CSV table of C-alpha atoms in Angstrom, one decimal:
chain,number,residue,atom,x,y,z
A,212,UNK,CA,-32.6,23.7,33.5
A,213,UNK,CA,-29.3,22.6,32.1
A,214,UNK,CA,-29.8,19.2,33.6
A,215,UNK,CA,-33.1,18.8,31.9
A,216,UNK,CA,-31.6,19.8,28.6
A,217,UNK,CA,-28.8,17.2,29.0
A,218,UNK,CA,-31.2,14.5,30.1
A,219,UNK,CA,-33.6,15.1,27.2
A,220,UNK,CA,-30.7,15.5,24.8
A,221,UNK,CA,-32.2,18.8,23.7
A,222,UNK,CA,-29.3,19.9,21.6
A,223,UNK,CA,-30.7,17.9,18.7
A,224,UNK,CA,-34.2,19.4,18.7
A,225,UNK,CA,-35.2,23.0,19.0
A,226,UNK,CA,-38.8,22.0,19.9
A,227,UNK,CA,-37.6,20.1,23.0
A,228,UNK,CA,-35.4,23.0,24.0
A,229,UNK,CA,-38.2,25.5,23.6
A,230,UNK,CA,-40.6,23.3,25.5
A,231,UNK,CA,-38.2,22.9,28.4
A,232,UNK,CA,-37.4,26.6,28.4
A,233,UNK,CA,-41.0,27.7,28.6
A,234,UNK,CA,-41.8,25.0,31.2
A,235,UNK,CA,-38.9,26.1,33.4
A,236,UNK,CA,-40.0,29.7,33.0
A,237,UNK,CA,-43.5,28.9,34.2
A,238,UNK,CA,-42.1,26.9,37.1
A,239,UNK,CA,-39.8,29.8,38.2
A,240,UNK,CA,-42.7,32.2,37.8
A,241,UNK,CA,-44.8,30.0,40.0
A,242,UNK,CA,-42.0,29.8,42.6
A,243,UNK,CA,-41.8,33.6,42.6
A,244,UNK,CA,-45.5,34.1,43.0
A,245,UNK,CA,-45.7,31.5,45.8
A,246,UNK,CA,-42.7,33.1,47.4
A,247,UNK,CA,-44.3,36.5,47.4
A,248,UNK,CA,-47.4,35.1,49.0
A,249,UNK,CA,-45.8,32.8,51.6
A,250,UNK,CA,-42.2,34.0,52.2
A,251,UNK,CA,-42.4,37.8,52.4
A,252,UNK,CA,-38.9,38.0,54.0
A,253,UNK,CA,-37.2,36.3,51.1
A,254,UNK,CA,-37.3,39.3,48.6
A,255,UNK,CA,-34.0,38.6,46.9
A,256,UNK,CA,-34.9,34.9,46.3
A,257,UNK,CA,-38.2,36.0,44.8
A,258,UNK,CA,-36.6,38.5,42.6
A,259,UNK,CA,-34.1,35.9,41.4
A,260,UNK,CA,-37.0,33.6,40.5
A,261,UNK,CA,-38.7,36.4,38.5
A,262,UNK,CA,-35.5,37.2,36.7
A,263,UNK,CA,-34.8,33.6,35.9
A,264,UNK,CA,-38.3,33.2,34.6
A,265,UNK,CA,-37.9,36.3,32.4
A,266,UNK,CA,-34.5,35.1,31.0
A,267,UNK,CA,-35.9,31.6,30.2
A,268,UNK,CA,-39.0,33.2,28.5
A,269,UNK,CA,-36.7,35.4,26.4
A,270,UNK,CA,-34.6,32.3,25.6
A,271,UNK,CA,-37.8,30.5,24.6
A,272,UNK,CA,-38.8,33.3,22.2
A,273,UNK,CA,-35.3,33.3,20.6
A,274,UNK,CA,-35.4,29.5,20.1
A,275,UNK,CA,-39.0,29.3,18.8
A,276,UNK,CA,-39.0,32.3,16.5
A,277,UNK,CA,-36.5,33.9,14.1
A,278,UNK,CA,-35.5,37.3,12.6
A,279,UNK,CA,-37.4,40.4,13.2
A,280,UNK,CA,-40.2,38.5,15.0
A,281,UNK,CA,-37.7,38.0,17.9
A,282,UNK,CA,-37.0,41.7,18.0
A,283,UNK,CA,-40.7,42.6,18.1
A,284,UNK,CA,-41.5,40.0,20.8
A,285,UNK,CA,-38.6,41.0,23.0
A,286,UNK,CA,-39.8,44.6,22.7
A,287,UNK,CA,-43.3,43.5,23.7
A,288,UNK,CA,-41.9,41.6,26.7
A,289,UNK,CA,-39.8,44.6,27.7
A,290,UNK,CA,-42.9,46.9,27.6
A,291,UNK,CA,-45.0,44.4,29.6
A,292,UNK,CA,-42.3,44.0,32.3
A,293,UNK,CA,-41.8,47.8,32.4
A,294,UNK,CA,-45.5,48.3,32.8
A,295,UNK,CA,-45.6,45.7,35.6
A,296,UNK,CA,-42.8,47.5,37.3
A,297,UNK,CA,-44.7,50.8,37.2
A,298,UNK,CA,-47.9,49.2,38.4
A,299,UNK,CA,-46.2,47.5,41.3
A,300,UNK,CA,-43.9,50.5,42.0
A,301,UNK,CA,-40.8,48.3,42.1
A,302,UNK,CA,-37.5,49.3,40.5
A,303,UNK,CA,-36.0,46.0,39.4
A,304,UNK,CA,-38.6,45.0,36.7
A,305,UNK,CA,-38.2,48.4,35.1
A,306,UNK,CA,-34.4,48.1,35.1
A,307,UNK,CA,-34.7,44.5,33.6
A,308,UNK,CA,-37.1,45.9,30.9
A,309,UNK,CA,-34.6,48.7,30.1
A,310,UNK,CA,-31.8,46.2,29.8
A,311,UNK,CA,-33.9,43.8,27.6
A,312,UNK,CA,-34.8,46.8,25.4
A,313,UNK,CA,-31.2,47.7,25.1
A,314,UNK,CA,-30.3,44.2,24.0
A,315,UNK,CA,-33.2,44.3,21.6
A,316,UNK,CA,-32.0,47.6,20.0
A,317,UNK,CA,-28.5,46.2,19.7
A,318,UNK,CA,-29.9,43.1,17.9
A,319,UNK,CA,-31.9,45.3,15.6
A,320,UNK,CA,-29.0,47.5,14.7
A,321,UNK,CA,-26.3,44.8,14.5
A,322,UNK,CA,-28.2,41.8,13.1
A,323,UNK,CA,-31.6,42.7,11.7
A,324,UNK,CA,-30.6,45.8,9.8
A,325,UNK,CA,-28.2,43.8,7.6
A,326,UNK,CA,-31.1,42.6,5.5
A,327,UNK,CA,-32.7,46.1,5.3
A,328,UNK,CA,-32.5,48.3,2.2
A,329,UNK,CA,-31.0,51.8,2.5
A,330,UNK,CA,-34.5,53.4,2.8
A,331,UNK,CA,-35.6,50.9,5.4
A,332,UNK,CA,-32.4,51.5,7.4
A,333,UNK,CA,-33.0,55.3,7.3
A,334,UNK,CA,-36.6,54.9,8.5
A,335,UNK,CA,-35.6,52.4,11.2
A,336,UNK,CA,-32.8,54.5,12.6
A,337,UNK,CA,-34.9,57.7,12.5
A,338,UNK,CA,-37.7,55.9,14.3
A,339,UNK,CA,-35.4,54.4,16.9
A,340,UNK,CA,-33.8,57.8,17.5
A,341,UNK,CA,-37.1,59.5,17.9
A,342,UNK,CA,-38.5,56.9,20.2
A,343,UNK,CA,-35.4,57.0,22.4
A,344,UNK,CA,-35.6,60.8,22.6
A,345,UNK,CA,-39.2,60.6,23.6
A,346,UNK,CA,-38.6,57.9,26.1
A,347,UNK,CA,-35.6,59.7,27.6
A,348,UNK,CA,-37.7,62.9,27.9
A,349,UNK,CA,-40.5,61.2,29.7
A,350,UNK,CA,-38.1,59.1,31.8
A,351,UNK,CA,-36.4,62.3,33.1
A,352,UNK,CA,-39.7,64.1,33.6
A,353,UNK,CA,-41.2,61.3,35.7
A,354,UNK,CA,-37.9,59.9,37.2
A,355,UNK,CA,-39.0,60.7,40.8
A,356,UNK,CA,-42.3,59.0,40.4
A,357,UNK,CA,-40.9,56.0,38.6
A,358,UNK,CA,-38.1,55.4,41.1
A,359,UNK,CA,-40.0,55.9,44.3
A,360,UNK,CA,-39.4,52.3,45.2
A,361,UNK,CA,-42.3,50.9,47.2
A,362,UNK,CA,-40.3,47.9,48.4
A,363,UNK,CA,-38.2,50.0,50.8
A,364,UNK,CA,-41.2,51.7,52.4
A,365,UNK,CA,-42.7,48.4,53.6
C-alpha cells in the first residue's frame, strides 16, 4: 500500500490516495475471502487480511469525505462489521467494530463538537450517553450469546 502511494506520488492528490486505498481494501478483502475458502488452517492470516481491509476502507472514507459525514460513515461501518460478527458468531469483528465506534465517538466529542452550538452539544451528548447506556445494557444482557465464539468449536 505504501509502495503504491509512493510510486503514484499520491501525496499531491487526495483522489489518487482514495482510489489506491479502496483498491487495496478490496484486494485484501478478496484475499481474506479466498483464504477462508481455500486455506482453512490459516485463520490468523485471514483475520489480518480482513482487518487490513477494514482499516484501508476507513482510511478511504476519511480521505474522500469530511466533517460529520466521516463520523456517520464510520458509525455505519462499525454497525455493519458488528452485525457481521454476530451473524458469523466470531469475536474479532465485534471487537473491531467496538474499537472503531470508540474512535468515532472520540472524533465526535473532540473534533466535530467544536462547531456545534450549545444546544446541539447538549442534544448530542445526551443522545450519545443514552445510546451508550442502552448498548451497555444489551451487551451485558447478551454477553454469553455474543461471545460464544464459534471459531474455537470447529
